[in-house]
Amino acid sequence: TKISLRSLEAIERGDFSKLPGGIYNTSYIRQYARAIDYDESVILSHYHQATRTAASPGGKEPRQSFPGGIHPLSSPAGGS
């Protein structure tokens, strides 16, 4: 994908506050799902649930991991 490493890592951590916002978030999450061959609807459902929780009174942007079966991307080529 053409998504920055910072944004990819934020998606994997469930730290959606690090994403640019608006429709970019769902676009990035869809691209991420396609890149790892995962069901977009499952990941988007998790994202919407997490951000709905954050929108509740006193809620903070949640830091949640995606549901089982999704593993962080390996380190970039040449990285350790």
Coordinates of C-alpha atoms in Angstrom, one line a residue:
T1 CA 0.0 0.0 0.0
K2 CA 0.9 3.6 -0.2
I3 CA 0.0 4.1 3.5
S4 CA 2.7 5.4 5.7
L5 CA 4.4 3.0 8.1
R6 CA 3.2 5.2 11.0
S7 CA -0.4 4.8 9.9
L8 CA 0.0 1.1 9.4
E9 CA 1.4 0.7 12.9
A10 CA -1.4 2.8 14.3
I11 CA -4.0 0.6 12.6
E12 CA -2.4 -2.5 14.0
R13 CA -2.4 -1.1 17.5
G14 CA -5.9 0.2 17.2
D15 CA -4.6 3.7 17.9
F16 CA -6.9 5.4 15.4
S17 CA -6.2 8.9 16.8
K18 CA -2.9 8.7 14.9
L19 CA -4.7 8.4 11.5
P20 CA -5.5 11.5 9.5
G21 CA -9.3 11.4 10.2
G22 CA -12.5 11.5 8.1
I23 CA -12.9 9.1 5.2
Y24 CA -9.1 8.6 5.1
N25 CA -9.4 6.3 8.2
T26 CA -11.8 3.9 6.5
S27 CA -9.9 4.1 3.3
Y28 CA -6.7 3.2 5.0
I29 CA -8.3 0.4 7.0
R30 CA -9.8 -1.1 3.8
Q31 CA -6.4 -0.9 2.0
Y32 CA -4.8 -2.6 5.0
A33 CA -7.4 -5.4 5.0
R34 CA -6.8 -6.0 1.3
A35 CA -3.0 -6.0 1.8
I36 CA -3.2 -8.7 4.4
D37 CA -6.0 -10.6 2.6
Y38 CA -8.5 -10.1 5.5
D39 CA -12.2 -9.4 5.4
E40 CA -12.7 -5.6 5.2
S41 CA -16.1 -5.8 6.9
V42 CA -14.7 -7.4 10.0
I43 CA -11.9 -4.8 10.4
L44 CA -14.3 -1.9 9.6
S45 CA -16.8 -3.2 12.1
H46 CA -14.1 -3.3 14.8
Y47 CA -13.0 0.2 13.9
H48 CA -16.6 1.6 14.0
Q49 CA -17.2 -0.1 17.3
A50 CA -14.0 1.3 18.8
T51 CA -14.6 4.8 17.5
R52 CA -18.2 4.7 18.7
T53 CA -16.9 3.9 22.2
A54 CA -14.5 6.9 21.9
A55 CA -17.4 9.2 21.0
S56 CA -19.3 8.4 24.2
P57 CA -19.1 11.1 27.0
G58 CA -15.7 11.1 28.6
G59 CA -14.4 8.5 26.1
K60 CA -10.9 8.6 24.8
E61 CA -9.7 7.3 21.5
P62 CA -9.4 3.6 22.3
R63 CA -6.2 1.6 21.9
Q64 CA -7.4 -1.9 21.0
S65 CA -6.0 -4.7 19.0
F66 CA -7.9 -6.1 16.1
P67 CA -9.7 -9.4 16.7
G68 CA -7.8 -12.6 16.5
G69 CA -6.3 -13.7 13.3
I70 CA -4.7 -10.4 12.4
H71 CA -1.0 -10.2 13.1
P72 CA 1.2 -7.1 12.8
L73 CA 3.1 -6.8 9.6
S74 CA 6.7 -7.9 9.7
S75 CA 9.3 -5.2 10.0
P76 CA 10.1 -3.4 6.7
A77 CA 12.7 -4.9 4.4
G78 CA 16.1 -4.3 5.8
G79 CA 14.7 -3.5 9.2
S80 CA 15.4 -5.5 12.4

